[in-house]
Coordinates of C-alpha atoms and ligand atoms in Angstrom, one line a residue:
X878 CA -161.6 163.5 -124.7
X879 CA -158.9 162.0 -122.6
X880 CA -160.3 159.0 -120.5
X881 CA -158.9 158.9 -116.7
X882 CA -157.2 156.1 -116.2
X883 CA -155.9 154.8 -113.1
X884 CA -152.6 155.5 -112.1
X885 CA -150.7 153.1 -109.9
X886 CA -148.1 153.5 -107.5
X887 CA -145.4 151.9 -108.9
X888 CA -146.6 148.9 -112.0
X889 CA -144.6 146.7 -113.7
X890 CA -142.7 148.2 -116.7
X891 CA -141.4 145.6 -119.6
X892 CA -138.3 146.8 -122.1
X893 CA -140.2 144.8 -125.2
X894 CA -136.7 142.4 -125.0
X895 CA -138.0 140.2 -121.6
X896 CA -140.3 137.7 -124.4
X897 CA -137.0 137.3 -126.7
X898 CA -135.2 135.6 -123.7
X899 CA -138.9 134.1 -122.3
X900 CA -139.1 132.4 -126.0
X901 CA -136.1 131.2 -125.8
X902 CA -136.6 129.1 -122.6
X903 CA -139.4 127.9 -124.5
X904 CA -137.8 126.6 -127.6
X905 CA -135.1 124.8 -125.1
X906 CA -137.9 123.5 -122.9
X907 CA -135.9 124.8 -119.6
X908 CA -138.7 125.6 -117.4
X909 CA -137.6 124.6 -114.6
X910 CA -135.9 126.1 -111.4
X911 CA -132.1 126.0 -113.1
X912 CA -130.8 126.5 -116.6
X913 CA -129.5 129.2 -118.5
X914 CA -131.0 132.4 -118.0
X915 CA -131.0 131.6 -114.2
X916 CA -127.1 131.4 -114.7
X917 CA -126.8 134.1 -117.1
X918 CA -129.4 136.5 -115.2
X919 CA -126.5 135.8 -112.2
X920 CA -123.6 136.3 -114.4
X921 CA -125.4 139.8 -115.8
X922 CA -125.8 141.2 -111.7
X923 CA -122.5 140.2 -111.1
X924 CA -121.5 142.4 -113.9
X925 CA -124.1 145.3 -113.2
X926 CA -122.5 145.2 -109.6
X927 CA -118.9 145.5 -110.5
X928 CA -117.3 144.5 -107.4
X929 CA -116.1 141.3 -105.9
X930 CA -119.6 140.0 -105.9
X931 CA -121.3 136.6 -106.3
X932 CA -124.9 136.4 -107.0
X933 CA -127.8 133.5 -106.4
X934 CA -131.2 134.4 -107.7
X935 CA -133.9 133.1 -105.3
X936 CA -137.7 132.7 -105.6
X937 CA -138.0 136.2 -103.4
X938 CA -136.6 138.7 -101.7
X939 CA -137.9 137.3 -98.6
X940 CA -136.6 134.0 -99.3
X941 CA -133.2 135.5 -99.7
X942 CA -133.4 137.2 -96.6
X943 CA -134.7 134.5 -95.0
X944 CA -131.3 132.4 -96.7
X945 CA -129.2 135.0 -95.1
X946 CA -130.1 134.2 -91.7
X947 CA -129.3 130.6 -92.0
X948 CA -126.0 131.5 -93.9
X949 CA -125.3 134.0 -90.5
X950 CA -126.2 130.8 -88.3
X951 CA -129.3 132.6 -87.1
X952 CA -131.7 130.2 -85.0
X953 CA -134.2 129.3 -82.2
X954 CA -133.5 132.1 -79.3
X955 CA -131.3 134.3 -81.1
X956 CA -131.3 138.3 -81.0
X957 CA -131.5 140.3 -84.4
X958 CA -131.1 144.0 -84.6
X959 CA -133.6 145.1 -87.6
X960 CA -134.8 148.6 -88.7
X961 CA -138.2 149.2 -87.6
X962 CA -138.7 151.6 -90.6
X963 CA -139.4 149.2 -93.5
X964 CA -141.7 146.9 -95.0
X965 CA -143.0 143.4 -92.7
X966 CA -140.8 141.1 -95.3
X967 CA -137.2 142.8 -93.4
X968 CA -138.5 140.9 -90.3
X969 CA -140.5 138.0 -90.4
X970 CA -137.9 135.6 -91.8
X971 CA -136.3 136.5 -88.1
X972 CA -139.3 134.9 -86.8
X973 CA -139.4 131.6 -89.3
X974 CA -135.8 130.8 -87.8
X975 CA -137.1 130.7 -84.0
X976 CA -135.3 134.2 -83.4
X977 CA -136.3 137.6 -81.6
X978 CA -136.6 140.6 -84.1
X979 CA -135.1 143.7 -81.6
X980 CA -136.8 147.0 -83.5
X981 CA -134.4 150.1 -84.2
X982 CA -135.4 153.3 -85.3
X983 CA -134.7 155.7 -87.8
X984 CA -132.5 159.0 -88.1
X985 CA -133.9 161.9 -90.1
X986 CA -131.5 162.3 -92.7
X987 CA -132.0 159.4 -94.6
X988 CA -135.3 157.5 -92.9
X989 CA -133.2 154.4 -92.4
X990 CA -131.6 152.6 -89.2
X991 CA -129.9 155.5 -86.5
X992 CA -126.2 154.4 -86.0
X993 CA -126.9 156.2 -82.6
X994 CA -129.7 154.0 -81.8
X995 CA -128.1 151.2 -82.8
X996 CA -124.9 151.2 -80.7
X997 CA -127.4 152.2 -77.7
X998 CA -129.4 148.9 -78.6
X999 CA -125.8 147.0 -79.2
X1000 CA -124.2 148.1 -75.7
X1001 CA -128.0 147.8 -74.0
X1002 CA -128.0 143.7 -75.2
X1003 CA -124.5 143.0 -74.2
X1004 CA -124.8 144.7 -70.5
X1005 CA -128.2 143.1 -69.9
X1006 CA -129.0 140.2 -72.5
X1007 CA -126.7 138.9 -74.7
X1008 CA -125.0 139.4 -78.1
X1009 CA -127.2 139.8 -80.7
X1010 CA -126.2 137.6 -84.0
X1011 CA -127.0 139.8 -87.0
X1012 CA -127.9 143.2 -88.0
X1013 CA -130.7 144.1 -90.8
X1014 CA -130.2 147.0 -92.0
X1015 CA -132.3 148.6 -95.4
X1016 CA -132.0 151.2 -98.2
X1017 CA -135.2 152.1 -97.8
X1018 CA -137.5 153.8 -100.6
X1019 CA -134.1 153.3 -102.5
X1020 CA -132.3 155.9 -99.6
X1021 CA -128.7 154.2 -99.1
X1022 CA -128.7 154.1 -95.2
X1023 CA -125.6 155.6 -93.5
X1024 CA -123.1 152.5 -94.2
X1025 CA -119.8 153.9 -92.8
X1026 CA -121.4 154.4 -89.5
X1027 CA -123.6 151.0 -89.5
X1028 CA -120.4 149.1 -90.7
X1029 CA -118.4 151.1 -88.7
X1030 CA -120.5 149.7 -85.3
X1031 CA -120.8 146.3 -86.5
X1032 CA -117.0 145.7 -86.6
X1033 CA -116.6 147.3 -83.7
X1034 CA -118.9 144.7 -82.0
X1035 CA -118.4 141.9 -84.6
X1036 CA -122.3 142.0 -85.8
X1037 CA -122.6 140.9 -89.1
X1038 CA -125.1 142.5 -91.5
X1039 CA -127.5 142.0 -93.9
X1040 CA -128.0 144.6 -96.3
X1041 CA -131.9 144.9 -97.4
X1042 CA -131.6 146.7 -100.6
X1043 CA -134.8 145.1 -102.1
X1044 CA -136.1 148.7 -102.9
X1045 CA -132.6 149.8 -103.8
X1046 CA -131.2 148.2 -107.0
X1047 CA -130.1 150.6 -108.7
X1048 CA -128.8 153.1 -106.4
X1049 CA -125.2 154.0 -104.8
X1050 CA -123.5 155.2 -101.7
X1051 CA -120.3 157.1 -102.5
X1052 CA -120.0 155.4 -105.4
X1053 CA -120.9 151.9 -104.5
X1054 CA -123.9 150.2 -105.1
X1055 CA -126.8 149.5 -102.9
X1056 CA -126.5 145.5 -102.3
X1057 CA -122.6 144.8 -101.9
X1058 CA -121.8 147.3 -98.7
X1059 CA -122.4 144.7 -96.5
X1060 CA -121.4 141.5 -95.6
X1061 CA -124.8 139.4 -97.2
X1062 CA -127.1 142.0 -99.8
X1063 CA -130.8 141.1 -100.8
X1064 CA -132.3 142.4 -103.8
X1065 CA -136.3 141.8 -104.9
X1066 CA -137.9 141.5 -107.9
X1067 CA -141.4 141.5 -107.2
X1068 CA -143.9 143.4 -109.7
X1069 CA -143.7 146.7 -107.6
X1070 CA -139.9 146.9 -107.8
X1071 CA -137.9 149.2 -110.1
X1072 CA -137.4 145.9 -112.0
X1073 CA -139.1 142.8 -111.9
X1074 CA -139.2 139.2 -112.7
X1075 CA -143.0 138.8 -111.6
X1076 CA -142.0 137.4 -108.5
X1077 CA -138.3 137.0 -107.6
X1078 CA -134.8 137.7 -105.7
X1079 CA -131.1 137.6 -104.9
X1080 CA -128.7 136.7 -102.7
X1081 CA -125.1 139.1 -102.7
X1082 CA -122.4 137.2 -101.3
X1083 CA -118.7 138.0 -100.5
X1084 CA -117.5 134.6 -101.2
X1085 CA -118.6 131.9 -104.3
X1086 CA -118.6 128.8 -101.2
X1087 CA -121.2 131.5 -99.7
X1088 CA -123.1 131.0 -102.6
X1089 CA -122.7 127.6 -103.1
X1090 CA -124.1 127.3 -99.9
X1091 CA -126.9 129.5 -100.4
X1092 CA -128.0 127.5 -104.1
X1093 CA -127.5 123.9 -102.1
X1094 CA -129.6 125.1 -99.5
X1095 CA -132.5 126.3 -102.0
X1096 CA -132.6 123.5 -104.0
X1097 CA -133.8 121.1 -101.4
X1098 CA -130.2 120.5 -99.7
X1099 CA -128.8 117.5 -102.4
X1100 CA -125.7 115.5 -100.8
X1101 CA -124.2 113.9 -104.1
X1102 CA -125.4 111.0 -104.2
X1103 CA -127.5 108.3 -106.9
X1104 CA -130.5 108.8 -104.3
X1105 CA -131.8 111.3 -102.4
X1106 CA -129.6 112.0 -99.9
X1107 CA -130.2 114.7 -96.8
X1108 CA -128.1 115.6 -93.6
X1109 CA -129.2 119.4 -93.8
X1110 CA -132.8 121.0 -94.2
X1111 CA -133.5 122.0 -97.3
X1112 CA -135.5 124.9 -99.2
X1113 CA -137.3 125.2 -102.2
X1114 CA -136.2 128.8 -102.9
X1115 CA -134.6 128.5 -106.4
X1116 CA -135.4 131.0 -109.1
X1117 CA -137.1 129.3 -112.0
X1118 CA -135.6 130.0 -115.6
X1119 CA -138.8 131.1 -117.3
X1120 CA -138.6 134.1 -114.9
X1121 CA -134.9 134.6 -114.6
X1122 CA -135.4 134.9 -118.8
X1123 CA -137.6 138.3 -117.7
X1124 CA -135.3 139.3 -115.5
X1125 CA -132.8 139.5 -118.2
X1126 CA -134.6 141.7 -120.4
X1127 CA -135.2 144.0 -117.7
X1128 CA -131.8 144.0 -115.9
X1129 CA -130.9 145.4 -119.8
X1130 CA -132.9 148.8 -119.0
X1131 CA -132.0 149.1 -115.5
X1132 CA -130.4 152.3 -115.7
X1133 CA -133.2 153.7 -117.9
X1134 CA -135.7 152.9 -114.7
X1135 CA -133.3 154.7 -112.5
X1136 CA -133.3 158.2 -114.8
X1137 CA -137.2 158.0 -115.1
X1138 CA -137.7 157.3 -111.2
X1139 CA -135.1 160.3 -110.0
X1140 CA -136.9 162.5 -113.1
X1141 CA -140.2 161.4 -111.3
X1142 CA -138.7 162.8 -107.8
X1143 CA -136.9 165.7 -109.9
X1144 CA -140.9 166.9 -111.3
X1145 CA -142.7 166.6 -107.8
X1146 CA -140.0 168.5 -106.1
X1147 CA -139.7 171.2 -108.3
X1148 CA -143.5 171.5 -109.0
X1149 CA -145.0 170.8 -104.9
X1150 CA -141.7 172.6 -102.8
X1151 CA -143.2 175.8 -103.4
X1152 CA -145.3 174.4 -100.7
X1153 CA -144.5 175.2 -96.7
X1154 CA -146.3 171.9 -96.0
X1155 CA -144.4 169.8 -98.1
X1156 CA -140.7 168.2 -97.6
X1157 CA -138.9 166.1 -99.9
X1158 CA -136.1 163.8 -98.5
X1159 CA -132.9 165.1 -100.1
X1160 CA -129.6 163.0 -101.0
X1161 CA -127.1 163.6 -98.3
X1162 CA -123.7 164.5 -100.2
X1163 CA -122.1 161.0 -101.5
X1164 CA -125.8 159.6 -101.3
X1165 CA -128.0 158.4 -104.4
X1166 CA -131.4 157.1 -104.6
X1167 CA -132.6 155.0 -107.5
X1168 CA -136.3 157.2 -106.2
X1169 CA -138.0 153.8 -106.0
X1170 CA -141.0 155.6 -104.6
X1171 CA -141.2 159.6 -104.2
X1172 CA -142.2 160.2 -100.9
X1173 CA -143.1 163.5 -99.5
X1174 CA -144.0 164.4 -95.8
X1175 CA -146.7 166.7 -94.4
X1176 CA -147.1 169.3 -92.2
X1177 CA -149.8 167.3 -90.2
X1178 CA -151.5 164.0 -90.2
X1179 CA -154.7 165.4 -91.5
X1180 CA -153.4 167.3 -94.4
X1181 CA -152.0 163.9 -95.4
X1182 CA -155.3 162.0 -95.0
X1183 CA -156.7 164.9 -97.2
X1184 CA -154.6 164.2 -99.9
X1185 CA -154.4 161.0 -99.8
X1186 CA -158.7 160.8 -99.8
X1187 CA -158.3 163.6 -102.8
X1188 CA -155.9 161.3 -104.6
X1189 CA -158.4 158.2 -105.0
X1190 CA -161.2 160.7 -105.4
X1191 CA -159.3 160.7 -108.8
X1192 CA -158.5 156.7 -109.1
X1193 CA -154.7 157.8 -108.3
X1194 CA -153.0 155.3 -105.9
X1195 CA -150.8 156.9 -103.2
X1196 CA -150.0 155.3 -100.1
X1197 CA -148.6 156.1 -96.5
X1198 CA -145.0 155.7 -95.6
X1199 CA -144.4 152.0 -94.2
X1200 CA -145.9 152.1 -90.6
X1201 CA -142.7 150.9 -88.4
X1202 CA -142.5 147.3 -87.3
X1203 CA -142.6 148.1 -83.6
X1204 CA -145.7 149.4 -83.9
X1205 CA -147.5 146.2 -86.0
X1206 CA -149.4 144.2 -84.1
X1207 CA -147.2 141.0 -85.0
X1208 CA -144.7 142.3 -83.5
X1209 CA -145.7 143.1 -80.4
X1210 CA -143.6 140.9 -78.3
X1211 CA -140.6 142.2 -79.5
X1212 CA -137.9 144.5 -78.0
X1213 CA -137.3 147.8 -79.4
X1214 CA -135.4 151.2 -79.7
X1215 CA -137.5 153.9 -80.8
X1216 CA -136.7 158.0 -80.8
X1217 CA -140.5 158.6 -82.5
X1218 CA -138.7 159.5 -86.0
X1219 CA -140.7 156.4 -87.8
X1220 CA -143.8 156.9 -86.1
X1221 CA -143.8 161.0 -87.0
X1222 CA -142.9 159.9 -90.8
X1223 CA -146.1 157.2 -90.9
X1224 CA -148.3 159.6 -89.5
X1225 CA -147.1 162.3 -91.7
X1226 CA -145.9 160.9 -94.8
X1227 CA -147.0 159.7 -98.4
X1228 CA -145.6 157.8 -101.3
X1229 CA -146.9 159.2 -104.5
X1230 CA -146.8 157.5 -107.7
X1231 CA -143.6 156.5 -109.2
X1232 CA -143.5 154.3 -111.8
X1233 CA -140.9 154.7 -114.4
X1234 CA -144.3 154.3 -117.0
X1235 CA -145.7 157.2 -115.8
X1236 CA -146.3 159.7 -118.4
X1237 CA -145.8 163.9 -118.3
X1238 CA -149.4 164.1 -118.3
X1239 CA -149.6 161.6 -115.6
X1240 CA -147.3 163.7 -112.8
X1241 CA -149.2 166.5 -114.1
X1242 CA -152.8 165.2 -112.5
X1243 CA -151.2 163.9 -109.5
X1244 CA -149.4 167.3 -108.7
X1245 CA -152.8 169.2 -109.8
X1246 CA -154.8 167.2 -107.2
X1247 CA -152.5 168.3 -104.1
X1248 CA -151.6 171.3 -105.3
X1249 CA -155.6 172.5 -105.3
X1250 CA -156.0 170.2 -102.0
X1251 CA -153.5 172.1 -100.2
X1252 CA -154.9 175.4 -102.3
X1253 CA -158.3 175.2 -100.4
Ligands
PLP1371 C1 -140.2 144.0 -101.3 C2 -139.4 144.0 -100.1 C3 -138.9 142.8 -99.5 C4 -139.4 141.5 -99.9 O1 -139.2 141.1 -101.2 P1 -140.2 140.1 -102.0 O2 -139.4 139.8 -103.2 O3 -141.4 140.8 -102.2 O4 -140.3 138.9 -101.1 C5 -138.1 142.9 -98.4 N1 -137.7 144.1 -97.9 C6 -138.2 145.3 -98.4 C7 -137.7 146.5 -97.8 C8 -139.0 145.3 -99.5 O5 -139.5 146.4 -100.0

């Protein structure tokens, strides 16, 4: 008899090569927050990104973001246009630098930030307020967010952005990957991400003195000097090698995550569409998703609850879409932009599991659960 086992929405999944490189920063006694695989994890995402790209592995993906603002010159009183449609770690590094986090909403076709919205928000600030000093933007669920027309508004109004692709590694728009369409990208490697280093992130700069900057200010902001030396506040945001070593070793199956992820999507969709109250989000043409998490949305709140309820009935983890940052109570000071598009998808959406560990037989008792749920 098969046991049930609990399936997750989205676990860690090692390649077997992650303790070869671990080892090796054992052997060479680098444990520490610099050394070898930190450099060569950086050289290997470089690579992976093929464009002009320079890399710094951070300690998250919220400290990177959090670098990013402080790279941008984001501080105490300053505006900063975020999507409301994502997870808290987007936002709250607006609020460690003293600034205001201004909420906009989503479009349908691809969940993330509405270029309409946004140049309302944009024209809105400059009539009445003033300028705001960075855009966040974020591939979310892996979705690559409509980057011609973002960009296109942000050089029109000489924003800068900062491209949250910390559930998008992996994925591409036209071509190009999720992380280097923008002027700064963020990538996470925390244990629910389509790879992971435990606990980790990256920086994506345009420039290597952008980087520079970025690794100086993470490593408690040195001057050169026989002391200790400071004329800048400094972080301690550094990725350690022992975990970069992981990162390595995952990085190597990186593609392999992506297949199993989109076959994920590929099964639900072709097994649950037959179903009136059940939509997928599709790729727009040019668009790919790396399928971090499947998500599907409901015709109604309560047929989600009821799914949802069935699901853990059955020790399968499912969760609802990412309830939008204008509507979480930490925010509730802040300024936002909203069309009811992110609210609709909270109330009526799930993420169902995902993880590229998942086996056949696993998608198989996930879809039998809301297939007889939405049956009865
Ligand atoms: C995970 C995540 C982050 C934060 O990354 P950490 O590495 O967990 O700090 C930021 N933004 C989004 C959209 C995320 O999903």
């Amino acid at each position: 008899m098969l046991t049930m086992t609990k399936i997750y929405l989205s676990s860690p999944h090692m390649s077997g090569l992650e303790q070869g490189y671990v080892n090796d920063a054992f052997e060479t006694n680098w444990i520490a927050p610099l050394g070898p695989h930190v450099d060569g994890f950086e050289n290997a995402i470089e690579t992976y990104l093929d464009q002009n790209n320079h890399v710094a592995v951070l300690s998250s993906g919220t400290a990177s973001i959090h670098m990013a603002l402080q790279l941008l010159g984001v501080g105490r009183g300053d505006d900063v246009l975020c999507q409301s449609f994502t997870f808290s770690a987007s936002a709250n590094p607006i609020l460690y630098q003293g600034a205001n986090p201004i909420f906009i909403d989503s479009e349908v076709d691809t969940w993330n930030m509405s270029p309409e919205l946004l140049e309302v928000a944009i024209k809105d600030r400059l009539e009445n307020h003033k300028k705001p000093k960075a855009i966040i933007a974020v591939h979310l669920y892996g979705m690559p967010y409509k980057a011609n027309e973002i960009n296109a508004i942000a050089k029109t109004y000489g924003i800068p952005i900062i491209e949250d692709s910390a559930e998008a590694l992996g994925s591409a728009y036209f071509g190009q990957k999720c992380g280097t369409l923008s002027d700064i990208g963020v990538l996470s490697f925390n244990g629910n991400k389509i790879i992971t280093t435990s606990g980790g992130g990256a920086l994506i700069t345009k420039t290597r003195e952008l980087k520079n900057k970025a690794v100086f200010l993470s490593t408690q902001a040195r001057d050169s000097a026989p002391h200790y030396e400071h004329s800048s506040v400094g972080y301690n945001y550094r990725m350690s090698n022992v975990l970069a070593a992981i990162g390595r070793g995952q990085l190597d199956v990186l593609d392999d995550r992506v297949n199993a992820r989109r076959q994920n999507y590929n099964f639900y969709k072709s097994t649950l569409s037959k179903f009136n109250s059940i939509q997928f989000l599709e790729e727009p043409k040019g668009f790919c998703s790396n399928r971090w998490l499947t998500c599907i949305v409901l015709d109604s709140f309560e047929t989600r609850e009821e799914i949802r309820v069935a699901l853990l009935a059955e020790d399968i983890e499912s969760r609802p879409l990412w309830k939008p940052m204008h509507l979480q109570p930490v925010f509730k000071e802040a300024v936002s932009y909203t069309n009811g598009v992110s609210e609709r998808l909270f109330n009526h959406g799930l993420c169902l599991p995902s993880g590229s560990n998942l086996s056949q037989h696993d998608l198989e008792r996930v879809v039998k659960v809301i297939s007889n749920t939405i049956a009865s």
